[in-house]
Coordinates of C-alpha atoms in Angstrom, one line a residue:
Chain A
X944 CA 0.2 -0.6 -0.3
X945 CA 1.0 3.4 -0.8
X946 CA 1.1 5.6 2.3
X947 CA 2.1 8.5 0.8
X948 CA -0.9 9.7 0.3
X949 CA -2.5 9.4 3.6
X950 CA -6.3 11.1 4.1
X951 CA -7.7 13.4 6.2
X952 CA -11.1 13.9 7.2
X953 CA -12.7 17.0 7.6
X954 CA -15.0 15.7 10.7
X955 CA -13.2 13.2 13.1
X956 CA -15.5 10.9 14.3
X957 CA -16.5 9.0 11.0
X958 CA -17.3 5.6 11.3
X959 CA -14.2 3.9 9.9
X960 CA -11.3 6.0 12.1
X961 CA -13.4 3.9 15.1
X962 CA -12.8 0.6 14.0
X963 CA -9.2 1.7 13.8
X964 CA -9.6 2.4 17.4
X965 CA -10.7 -1.1 17.9
X966 CA -7.9 -2.7 15.8
X967 CA -5.7 -1.2 17.7
X968 CA -6.5 -2.5 21.1
X969 CA -5.2 0.2 23.2
X970 CA -7.0 4.1 22.7
X971 CA -3.3 5.2 23.3
X972 CA -1.8 8.4 22.1
X973 CA 0.2 7.0 18.8
X974 CA -3.6 6.0 18.1
X975 CA -5.7 8.9 18.1
X976 CA -2.5 10.8 16.9
X977 CA -2.7 8.5 13.6
X978 CA -6.4 8.2 13.5
X979 CA -6.8 8.7 9.4
X980 CA -3.2 6.8 8.6
X981 CA -5.3 4.0 9.4
X982 CA -8.9 4.2 9.0
X983 CA -7.4 4.8 5.1
X984 CA -5.3 0.8 5.5
X985 CA -8.0 0.3 7.1
X986 CA -10.2 0.9 4.0
X987 CA -7.1 -0.3 1.5
X988 CA -6.8 -3.5 2.9
X989 CA -10.3 -4.3 2.7
X990 CA -10.5 -3.1 -0.9
X991 CA -6.7 -4.7 -1.1
X992 CA -8.5 -8.2 -1.3
X993 CA -10.4 -8.2 -4.3
X994 CA -9.1 -4.9 -6.1
X995 CA -5.7 -5.4 -8.7
X996 CA -2.8 -3.4 -7.7
X997 CA -3.3 -0.6 -10.2
X998 CA -6.6 -0.4 -8.7
X999 CA -5.3 -0.5 -4.9
X1000 CA -3.2 2.5 -5.9
X1001 CA -6.2 4.1 -7.4
X1002 CA -7.9 3.9 -4.2
X1003 CA -5.4 5.8 -2.6
X1004 CA -4.6 8.5 -4.7
X1005 CA -9.0 8.4 -4.9
X1006 CA -9.0 8.6 -0.9
X1007 CA -7.0 11.4 -0.7
X1008 CA -8.4 13.9 -3.2
X1009 CA -11.8 12.7 -1.7
X1010 CA -10.4 13.9 1.8
X1011 CA -9.4 17.5 0.5
X1012 CA -12.2 17.9 -1.8
X1013 CA -14.0 17.2 1.5
X1014 CA -12.9 19.6 3.7
X1015 CA -13.0 22.6 1.2
X1016 CA -15.8 23.5 1.0
X1017 CA -16.4 21.9 4.5
X1018 CA -13.6 23.9 5.9
X1019 CA -15.5 27.4 4.0
X1020 CA -19.1 26.4 5.1
X1021 CA -18.2 26.8 8.5
X1022 CA -16.4 29.4 7.7
X1023 CA -19.0 32.0 7.5
X1024 CA -20.8 30.1 10.3
X1025 CA -17.3 31.3 12.2
X1026 CA -17.8 34.6 10.7
X1027 CA -20.6 35.7 11.4
X1028 CA -20.9 34.4 14.9
X1029 CA -17.2 36.5 16.2
X1030 CA -17.5 39.3 13.8
X1031 CA -21.5 39.9 15.8
X1032 CA -19.8 39.0 18.8
X1033 CA -17.4 41.8 18.6
X1034 CA -20.9 43.9 17.6
X1035 CA -22.5 43.6 20.1
X1036 CA -25.7 41.0 18.3
X1037 CA -26.2 37.4 19.3
X1038 CA -25.0 36.9 15.0
X1039 CA -27.0 33.5 13.3
X1040 CA -29.0 31.6 15.7
X1041 CA -31.9 30.4 14.3
X1042 CA -31.2 27.3 11.2
X1043 CA -30.7 24.7 14.4
X1044 CA -28.9 24.8 17.2
X1045 CA -26.0 28.0 17.7
X1046 CA -27.5 28.1 14.0
X1047 CA -25.1 25.3 12.9
X1048 CA -27.4 24.0 10.0
X1049 CA -27.1 28.3 8.4
X1050 CA -24.3 26.9 6.0
X1051 CA -26.2 24.6 4.3
X1052 CA -29.5 26.9 4.4
X1053 CA -27.1 29.1 2.7
X1054 CA -26.0 26.5 0.7
X1055 CA -29.5 25.9 -0.4
X1056 CA -30.3 29.2 -1.3
X1057 CA -27.7 30.1 -3.2
X1058 CA -28.0 26.7 -5.6
X1059 CA -31.7 27.4 -5.9
X1060 CA -31.4 31.1 -7.1
X1061 CA -31.7 32.5 -10.0
X1062 CA -28.0 32.6 -13.0
X1063 CA -28.1 35.8 -14.2
X1064 CA -25.4 36.4 -17.2
X1065 CA -25.2 40.1 -18.8
X1066 CA -26.5 40.6 -21.4
X1067 CA -23.1 42.4 -22.9
X1068 CA -20.8 39.7 -21.4
X1069 CA -18.3 38.0 -22.5
X1070 CA -20.3 34.2 -21.8
X1071 CA -17.3 32.3 -22.0
X1072 CA -14.8 33.6 -19.6
X1073 CA -17.3 34.5 -17.3
X1074 CA -19.1 31.2 -16.6
X1075 CA -14.9 29.7 -16.8
X1076 CA -14.0 33.1 -14.2
X1077 CA -15.5 31.2 -11.3
X1078 CA -14.1 27.3 -11.9
X1079 CA -10.9 29.1 -11.9
X1080 CA -10.9 30.7 -8.9
X1081 CA -12.1 28.5 -7.3
X1082 CA -9.0 25.2 -8.8
X1083 CA -6.2 26.8 -7.4
X1084 CA -7.9 27.7 -3.8
X1085 CA -8.2 23.6 -4.4
X1086 CA -5.2 22.6 -5.8
X1087 CA -3.0 24.1 -2.6
X1088 CA -4.4 21.5 0.0
X1089 CA -2.2 19.0 -1.4
X1090 CA 0.8 20.4 0.2
X1091 CA -0.7 21.6 3.5
X1092 CA 0.5 19.3 6.0
X1093 CA -2.3 18.4 8.2
X1094 CA -0.5 16.4 10.7
X1095 CA 2.0 13.5 11.0
X1096 CA 2.4 11.5 8.0
X1097 CA -1.0 13.1 6.4
X1098 CA 0.2 15.6 3.6
X1099 CA -1.8 14.8 0.6
X1100 CA 1.6 15.2 -2.1
X1101 CA 5.3 15.8 -1.0
X1102 CA 6.4 17.5 -3.0
X1103 CA 10.2 18.7 -2.8
X1104 CA 9.5 21.9 -4.0
X1105 CA 5.9 22.3 -2.3
X1106 CA 6.3 25.4 -1.3
X1107 CA 7.2 27.0 -3.9
X1108 CA 4.1 25.3 -6.1
X1109 CA 1.6 26.7 -3.6
X1110 CA 2.7 29.9 -3.7
X1111 CA 2.5 29.0 -7.5
X1112 CA -0.3 28.1 -8.3
X1113 CA -2.4 31.0 -5.6
X1114 CA -1.0 33.3 -7.6
X1115 CA -2.7 32.4 -11.2
X1116 CA -5.7 33.5 -9.2
X1117 CA -5.5 37.0 -10.1
X1118 CA -6.2 35.9 -13.5
X1119 CA -9.4 34.3 -12.6
X1120 CA -10.7 37.6 -10.7
X1121 CA -9.1 39.9 -14.2
X1122 CA -11.6 37.1 -16.3
X1123 CA -14.1 37.9 -14.2
X1124 CA -13.9 41.9 -14.2
X1125 CA -13.3 41.3 -18.0
X1126 CA -15.8 39.6 -18.8
X1127 CA -18.3 41.6 -16.4
X1128 CA -19.0 44.9 -18.3
X1129 CA -19.1 46.3 -15.7
X1130 CA -17.4 49.4 -14.5
X1131 CA -17.0 48.3 -11.2
X1132 CA -16.4 44.7 -12.3
X1133 CA -13.2 46.1 -13.6
X1134 CA -12.2 49.1 -11.2
X1135 CA -12.6 45.9 -9.1
X1136 CA -10.3 43.6 -11.0
X1137 CA -7.7 46.3 -11.0
X1138 CA -7.6 47.6 -7.4
X1139 CA -7.3 43.6 -6.9
X1140 CA -4.8 43.5 -9.9
X1141 CA -2.5 45.4 -8.3
X1142 CA -2.5 44.5 -4.8
X1143 CA -1.9 40.7 -5.3
X1144 CA 1.1 42.1 -7.5
X1145 CA 2.4 44.0 -4.4
X1146 CA 2.1 41.9 -1.8
X1147 CA 3.8 38.4 -3.4
X1148 CA 6.5 40.1 -3.2
X1149 CA 6.6 40.4 0.0
X1150 CA 5.5 37.8 0.8
X1151 CA 7.9 35.5 -0.8
X1152 CA 10.4 37.4 0.2
X1153 CA 8.8 37.0 3.6
X1154 CA 9.6 32.8 3.5
X1155 CA 12.9 33.2 2.0
X1156 CA 14.4 33.5 5.5
X1157 CA 12.2 29.9 6.5
X1158 CA 14.1 28.3 3.3
X1159 CA 17.1 29.0 4.4
X1160 CA 17.1 28.1 7.0
X1161 CA 15.1 24.6 7.1
X1162 CA 17.7 23.6 4.3
X1163 CA 14.6 22.2 2.0
X1164 CA 11.4 23.8 -0.4
X1165 CA 8.7 20.4 1.6
X1166 CA 6.8 21.9 4.2
X1167 CA 7.2 18.6 5.7
X1168 CA 10.5 19.1 5.7
X1169 CA 10.1 21.8 7.3
X1170 CA 7.9 21.1 9.7
X1171 CA 10.6 18.8 10.7
X1172 CA 13.5 21.1 11.5
X1173 CA 11.1 22.8 14.0
X1174 CA 10.7 19.2 16.0
X1175 CA 13.4 20.4 19.1
X1176 CA 13.0 21.2 22.7
X1177 CA 9.4 19.0 22.1
X1178 CA 7.8 20.1 19.5
X1179 CA 7.7 24.0 20.1
X1180 CA 11.2 25.4 19.0
X1181 CA 9.0 27.1 16.3
X1182 CA 10.8 29.4 13.9
X1183 CA 8.5 32.3 15.2
X1184 CA 10.4 32.0 18.0
X1185 CA 14.1 33.7 16.6
X1186 CA 14.0 37.5 15.5
X1187 CA 14.1 36.7 12.0
X1188 CA 10.7 34.4 12.5
X1189 CA 8.7 36.4 13.9
X1190 CA 9.5 39.4 11.6
X1191 CA 9.1 36.9 9.2
X1192 CA 5.9 35.7 10.2
X1193 CA 4.3 39.1 10.7
X1194 CA 5.2 40.5 7.6
X1195 CA 4.0 36.8 6.1
X1196 CA 0.5 36.9 7.8
X1197 CA -0.1 40.6 7.1
X1198 CA 0.9 39.8 3.4
X1199 CA -1.8 37.0 3.5
X1200 CA -5.0 39.0 4.7
X1201 CA -3.9 41.3 1.7
X1202 CA -3.5 38.1 -0.6
X1203 CA -7.3 36.7 0.0
X1204 CA -8.7 40.3 0.0
X1205 CA -9.8 40.0 3.4
X1206 CA -10.7 43.9 5.4
X1207 CA -8.1 45.8 6.1
X1208 CA -7.2 45.4 2.3
X1209 CA -10.4 44.4 0.9
X1210 CA -10.4 47.0 -1.8
X1211 CA -11.0 44.7 -4.7
X1212 CA -14.2 44.3 -3.8
X1213 CA -14.7 47.5 -0.9
X1214 CA -18.5 47.4 -0.7
X1215 CA -19.1 51.3 0.4
X1216 CA -16.9 52.2 -3.1
X1217 CA -17.7 49.6 -6.2
X1218 CA -20.5 48.0 -5.4
X1219 CA -18.5 44.1 -4.7
X1220 CA -15.8 44.3 -6.8
X1221 CA -15.0 41.9 -9.4
X1222 CA -18.1 39.9 -8.8
X1223 CA -20.7 42.5 -8.8
X1224 CA -22.2 40.3 -11.4
X1225 CA -22.3 37.5 -10.7
X1226 CA -24.9 35.8 -8.4
X1227 CA -25.9 32.2 -7.7
X1228 CA -23.6 29.6 -7.1
X1229 CA -20.9 30.7 -9.0
X1230 CA -21.5 33.8 -6.1
X1231 CA -20.7 31.6 -4.1
X1232 CA -17.9 30.0 -5.5
X1233 CA -15.9 33.1 -5.0
X1234 CA -16.4 33.2 -1.7
X1235 CA -15.8 29.6 -1.4
X1236 CA -12.1 29.9 -2.7
X1237 CA -12.0 33.2 -0.7
X1238 CA -12.3 31.0 2.8
X1239 CA -10.8 28.7 1.2
X1240 CA -7.5 30.2 0.4
X1241 CA -7.8 32.3 4.1
X1242 CA -7.9 28.1 5.8
X1243 CA -4.9 27.3 3.7
X1244 CA -2.9 30.4 3.6
X1245 CA -3.6 30.0 7.5
X1246 CA -2.2 27.2 7.6
X1247 CA 0.4 28.2 5.8
X1248 CA 1.7 30.5 7.9
X1249 CA 0.9 27.6 11.0
X1250 CA 3.3 25.4 8.9
X1251 CA 5.9 27.7 8.3
X1252 CA 6.2 29.5 11.5
X1253 CA 4.5 27.7 14.1
X1254 CA 6.1 24.1 14.1
X1255 CA 2.8 23.2 11.9
X1256 CA 1.5 20.0 13.2
X1257 CA 4.2 19.8 16.4
X1258 CA 3.5 20.3 20.1
X1259 CA 3.4 18.8 23.6
X1260 CA 0.2 16.1 24.4
X1261 CA -2.2 16.9 21.9
X1262 CA -2.7 13.9 18.6
X1263 CA -0.7 16.1 15.3
X1264 CA -4.4 17.3 13.8
X1265 CA -5.5 19.0 16.9
X1266 CA -2.6 21.3 17.3
X1267 CA -2.5 21.8 13.1
X1268 CA -6.5 23.0 13.5
X1269 CA -6.3 24.9 16.3
X1270 CA -3.2 27.0 14.9
X1271 CA -5.0 27.2 12.1
X1272 CA -8.0 28.2 13.5
X1273 CA -6.4 30.8 16.2
X1274 CA -4.8 32.8 13.2
X1275 CA -8.3 32.5 11.6
X1276 CA -9.8 34.2 14.5
X1277 CA -7.1 36.7 15.0
X1278 CA -8.3 37.4 10.4
X1279 CA -12.2 37.8 11.4
X1280 CA -10.8 39.9 14.3
X1281 CA -9.0 42.5 12.1
X1282 CA -12.4 42.6 10.2
X1283 CA -14.0 43.5 13.2
X1284 CA -11.7 46.2 14.3
X1285 CA -9.7 48.0 12.0
X1286 CA -11.3 50.5 8.8
X1287 CA -10.5 49.6 5.0
X1288 CA -7.0 51.3 3.9
X1289 CA -6.7 53.9 0.9
X1290 CA -4.5 52.7 -1.9
X1291 CA -2.1 54.6 -2.1
X1292 CA -1.5 53.8 2.1
X1293 CA -1.8 50.0 0.9
X1294 CA 0.5 50.9 -2.4
X1295 CA 3.1 52.7 0.0
X1296 CA 2.9 49.3 3.1
X1297 CA 3.6 46.7 0.8
X1298 CA 6.2 48.3 -1.8
X1299 CA 8.4 51.1 1.0
X1300 CA 7.9 50.0 3.8
X1301 CA 7.6 45.7 4.2
X1302 CA 9.2 43.9 0.5
X1303 CA 13.3 46.3 2.3
X1304 CA 12.1 45.1 5.8
X1305 CA 11.8 41.6 4.3
X1306 CA 15.3 42.0 2.7
X1307 CA 16.7 43.8 6.0
X1308 CA 15.5 40.2 7.1
X1309 CA 17.1 38.4 5.0
X1310 CA 20.6 39.4 6.1
X1311 CA 19.8 39.0 9.8
X1312 CA 19.0 35.7 8.7
X1313 CA 22.3 35.7 6.8
X1314 CA 24.0 36.5 9.7
X1315 CA 22.2 34.3 12.6
X1316 CA 23.1 31.7 10.4
X1317 CA 26.5 32.3 10.3
X1318 CA 27.3 33.2 14.4
X1319 CA 26.7 31.5 17.7
X1320 CA 24.5 32.0 20.0
X1321 CA 25.0 35.3 22.6
X1322 CA 26.1 36.8 19.7
X1323 CA 23.2 35.6 17.2
X1324 CA 20.4 36.5 18.8
X1325 CA 21.5 40.1 20.7
X1326 CA 22.8 40.8 17.2
X1327 CA 20.1 40.2 15.0
X1328 CA 18.0 41.8 17.7
X1329 CA 19.4 45.1 16.5
X1330 CA 19.9 44.9 13.3
X1331 CA 16.2 44.9 13.0
X1332 CA 15.0 47.4 15.0
X1333 CA 17.8 49.2 13.4
X1334 CA 16.4 48.7 10.0
X1335 CA 12.5 48.8 11.4
X1336 CA 13.5 52.1 13.6
X1337 CA 15.3 53.8 9.3
X1338 CA 12.4 52.5 7.8
X1339 CA 10.0 54.0 9.9
X1340 CA 12.2 57.5 9.7
X1341 CA 11.8 57.5 6.0
X1342 CA 8.2 56.4 5.7
X1343 CA 7.2 59.2 8.0
X1344 CA 4.3 61.6 6.3
X1345 CA 5.1 63.7 4.0
X1346 CA 2.4 66.8 4.0
X1347 CA 2.0 68.0 0.9
X1348 CA 2.1 72.1 0.3
X1349 CA -0.6 73.8 0.3
X1350 CA -1.7 73.5 -3.5
X1351 CA -2.5 77.0 -6.1
X1352 CA -4.6 76.5 -8.4
X1353 CA -3.7 79.5 -10.9
X1354 CA -6.5 78.9 -13.4
X1355 CA -9.8 78.2 -11.2
X1356 CA -10.7 81.5 -10.2
Chain B
X1066 CA 2.4 19.2 -26.0
X1067 CA -0.9 19.1 -28.1
X1068 CA -2.3 21.6 -25.9
X1069 CA -0.2 23.8 -26.3
X1070 CA 0.6 23.9 -29.6
X1071 CA -3.2 24.4 -29.9
X1072 CA -3.2 27.2 -27.7
X1073 CA 0.1 28.3 -29.6
X1074 CA -2.1 28.9 -32.1
X1075 CA -4.8 30.0 -30.6
X1076 CA -2.9 32.4 -28.8
X1077 CA -1.6 33.8 -32.1
X1078 CA -5.0 33.7 -34.3
X1079 CA -7.5 34.4 -31.9
X1080 CA -9.2 38.3 -32.4
X1081 CA -10.7 38.9 -29.2
X1082 CA -6.5 40.5 -27.5
X1083 CA -8.3 39.1 -24.0
X1084 CA -8.5 35.8 -25.4
X1085 CA -5.5 35.9 -26.5
X1086 CA -4.0 35.9 -23.6
X1087 CA -6.5 33.5 -21.8
X1088 CA -5.1 30.4 -24.4
X1089 CA -1.5 31.7 -23.9
X1090 CA -1.9 30.8 -19.7
X1091 CA -3.0 27.8 -21.3
X1092 CA -0.4 26.9 -23.4
X1093 CA 2.3 28.1 -20.7
X1094 CA 0.7 25.5 -18.2
X1095 CA 1.4 23.1 -21.0
X1096 CA 4.7 23.5 -21.2
X1097 CA 4.6 23.5 -17.0
X1098 CA 3.2 19.6 -17.8
X1099 CA 5.8 18.6 -19.6
X1100 CA 8.2 19.7 -17.5
X1101 CA 6.4 17.7 -14.7
X1102 CA 6.4 14.7 -17.3
X1103 CA 10.4 15.3 -17.3
X1104 CA 10.5 15.2 -14.0
X1105 CA 11.6 18.9 -13.6
X1106 CA 9.2 19.7 -10.5
X1107 CA 11.2 23.1 -9.8
X1108 CA 11.2 24.3 -13.3
X1109 CA 7.3 23.1 -14.0
X1110 CA 6.7 24.8 -10.2
X1111 CA 8.6 28.2 -11.6
X1112 CA 6.7 28.3 -15.0
X1113 CA 3.6 29.0 -13.9
X1114 CA 5.4 31.2 -11.2
X1115 CA 7.1 33.4 -12.8
X1116 CA 5.2 33.1 -16.3
X1117 CA 1.0 32.6 -15.6
X1118 CA 1.9 34.3 -12.2
X1119 CA 3.2 37.6 -13.5
X1120 CA 4.2 38.0 -17.2
X1121 CA 0.7 37.0 -17.8
X1122 CA -0.4 39.2 -15.5
X1123 CA 1.8 41.9 -16.6
X1124 CA -0.3 41.3 -20.4
X1125 CA -3.4 41.6 -18.8
X1126 CA -3.3 44.8 -17.1
X1127 CA -1.2 46.5 -19.8
X1128 CA -4.2 44.9 -22.0
X1129 CA -6.7 46.7 -19.6
X1130 CA -4.6 50.0 -19.1
X1131 CA -5.2 50.6 -23.1
X1132 CA -8.9 51.1 -23.2
X1133 CA -8.3 50.7 -27.0
X1134 CA -8.5 47.7 -27.3
X1135 CA -9.6 46.1 -24.0
X1136 CA -13.4 45.5 -26.1
X1137 CA -12.5 45.7 -29.6
X1138 CA -11.9 42.8 -31.3
X1139 CA -8.8 43.7 -33.7
X1140 CA -6.7 41.4 -36.6
X1141 CA -4.0 40.5 -34.8
X1142 CA -2.1 40.1 -38.4
X1143 CA -0.1 42.9 -40.3
X1144 CA 1.9 42.7 -43.7
X1145 CA 5.4 41.9 -41.3
X1146 CA 4.0 38.3 -41.5
X1147 CA 6.5 36.9 -43.5
X1148 CA 8.9 38.2 -41.8
X1149 CA 7.7 36.8 -38.2
X1150 CA 8.2 33.1 -40.0
X1151 CA 11.9 33.8 -41.5
X1152 CA 12.8 35.2 -37.7
X1153 CA 11.6 32.4 -36.3
X1154 CA 13.3 29.9 -39.7
X1155 CA 16.2 31.6 -38.3
X1156 CA 15.6 31.2 -34.4
X1157 CA 14.7 27.3 -35.0
X1158 CA 18.7 27.2 -36.7
X1159 CA 20.2 29.1 -34.5
X1160 CA 18.3 26.8 -31.7
X1161 CA 18.6 23.1 -34.1
X1162 CA 22.6 24.2 -33.4
X1163 CA 22.6 23.5 -29.0
X1164 CA 19.4 21.2 -29.9
X1165 CA 22.4 18.7 -31.7
X1166 CA 25.5 19.6 -29.9
X1167 CA 23.6 18.8 -26.4
X1168 CA 23.6 15.5 -24.6
X1169 CA 20.5 14.0 -24.3
X1170 CA 20.3 11.4 -22.0
X1171 CA 18.6 8.3 -23.6
X1172 CA 18.4 5.4 -21.3
X1173 CA 17.8 5.2 -17.6
X1174 CA 18.2 8.0 -14.9
X1175 CA 14.8 9.5 -16.1
X1176 CA 13.9 9.7 -12.1
X1177 CA 17.8 10.0 -11.0
X1178 CA 18.1 13.1 -13.3
X1179 CA 19.9 15.8 -11.6
X1180 CA 19.9 18.1 -14.6
X1181 CA 17.3 20.0 -12.9
X1182 CA 16.9 19.7 -9.1
X1183 CA 16.7 22.7 -6.8
X1184 CA 19.9 21.9 -6.1
X1185 CA 21.9 21.7 -9.4
X1186 CA 20.5 24.7 -10.2
X1187 CA 21.6 26.7 -7.6
X1188 CA 25.6 25.1 -7.7
X1189 CA 25.5 26.4 -11.4
X1190 CA 23.7 29.6 -10.5
X1191 CA 26.2 30.8 -8.1
X1192 CA 29.3 28.4 -9.0
X1193 CA 30.0 28.8 -12.5
X1194 CA 27.7 31.3 -13.5
X1195 CA 27.8 33.7 -11.2
X1196 CA 29.0 36.7 -13.4
X1197 CA 26.2 37.0 -15.4
X1198 CA 24.2 36.3 -12.8
X1199 CA 25.4 39.7 -10.5
X1200 CA 25.4 41.1 -14.2
X1201 CA 21.8 40.4 -14.8
X1202 CA 21.2 41.5 -11.1
X1203 CA 23.5 44.8 -12.0
X1204 CA 21.3 45.4 -14.7
X1205 CA 17.5 44.6 -12.9
X1206 CA 18.5 47.4 -10.2
X1207 CA 19.9 50.0 -13.3
X1208 CA 16.3 49.2 -14.9
X1209 CA 14.6 49.4 -11.2
X1210 CA 16.4 53.1 -10.9
X1211 CA 15.6 54.7 -13.6
X1212 CA 11.8 53.8 -13.3
X1213 CA 11.5 55.4 -9.6
X1214 CA 13.5 58.1 -11.6
X1215 CA 10.4 58.6 -14.2
X1216 CA 7.9 57.5 -12.0
X1217 CA 9.2 59.9 -9.9
X1218 CA 9.5 63.5 -13.1
X1219 CA 6.0 62.8 -13.7
X1220 CA 4.6 63.6 -10.4
X1221 CA 6.3 66.3 -9.3

């Protein structure tokens, strides 16, 4: 059996996993940690009796794919509920509480509503591209799930260039947004698309540069090896506890928020300015697909931040996948918190932050990581902290607000 | 491979420039697929990251900014067609020497081949070819500074 395609499920208590417990007899930590792997092995063991080898391999791949295909939309559905609940609490409301206990069935009601809505395509729209755009935006969002390590031995595909794969695939989202905005023949859509492109190009650069220190220190691009590089101190030697890791984490997280168009960087779909940005002309399930991609992106980007800087599935006592989901949902909570508390930034502030502040800071961070690598313990901690503080101070000085001179209108009087 | 050929032909023949760009995306993704089949994962990923992620986005950005051609269907051909074919033939002839002189590994080593792994690429980039690498970075910095200077002149 090919164990390199382990399975992961959205819900922890399915029937197969209880079988896994019984066969192991002892309800140990080890079992609980590998529960999904065992479940998958049992399925493959059962099917292996009557299926030829190639079909077994196919089943193994299919199990992983279907686990991801279930996990993605399922996460998205409950992220919408979580977001509405948390935002509601922050705004002194209760949030959805009518459908099911605590509104737990609300996502299903929303899904049915979305599916039964009328699908409206503008008369002047480019029909084919208008139809393809929602598909092309969901595809990369689902593809990147493949390289996220959800737990010990729980990476669907352990690519040796996993991290780059993630960045490359998620960078194609821009094209889908362009397709949506251009094919709609709507000026708000077009404006949203332009804003989105400018934002995504700008924030991709600091985001990629902020993960380079991690690659330097872990010496690998595989997400599994990066997690493994943080395994000392009983799984608590996370990269975020080093000066360069801390800075890298902050920059990466900010860029991740900007990449998935979330508040305070939600200019591409700023409701009060350009209706709904690039998905103005979409309705029904196509609209839901845009939202699905957005929520899945925020999940996978949080998952990647956890993998790179917060030790991935490492952690004491609890099973690995519980650690991963705990950390990821903590980051998602911070994203929702941002949305509940911060106002939207202006376009010039957005661009200024990316190009004038985050980009030079990531370059300084790269230098500091090199310094850290080549010096020994007491020097490197103090030295890198001093260097980073210096870089931060210089950049804030250079970036101070310039008060423009008062304009004189010669011909307007 | 067939897909990228079809998409490549579509790129140069489609009347709408936005459609042409999208088929360029398909062609580039097809080439990334070829890299993947040849076990050059790093090259494939870089192909997607740089060409699909960055270059095509830049092209689309340019299309959107030039109002005149974003909505119309315009002829993609002009009188320079034969000249372009001639240029392609000359280019192929130039490439032919390289193709002939490259030692292609015929048997074995498909999974073991170390022609395009990350480590070997990094080794040759920062070892054998360090001088061209540095020259390129100096040129890029010059371009960046030049762009900033030009942009600054307008705003004042």
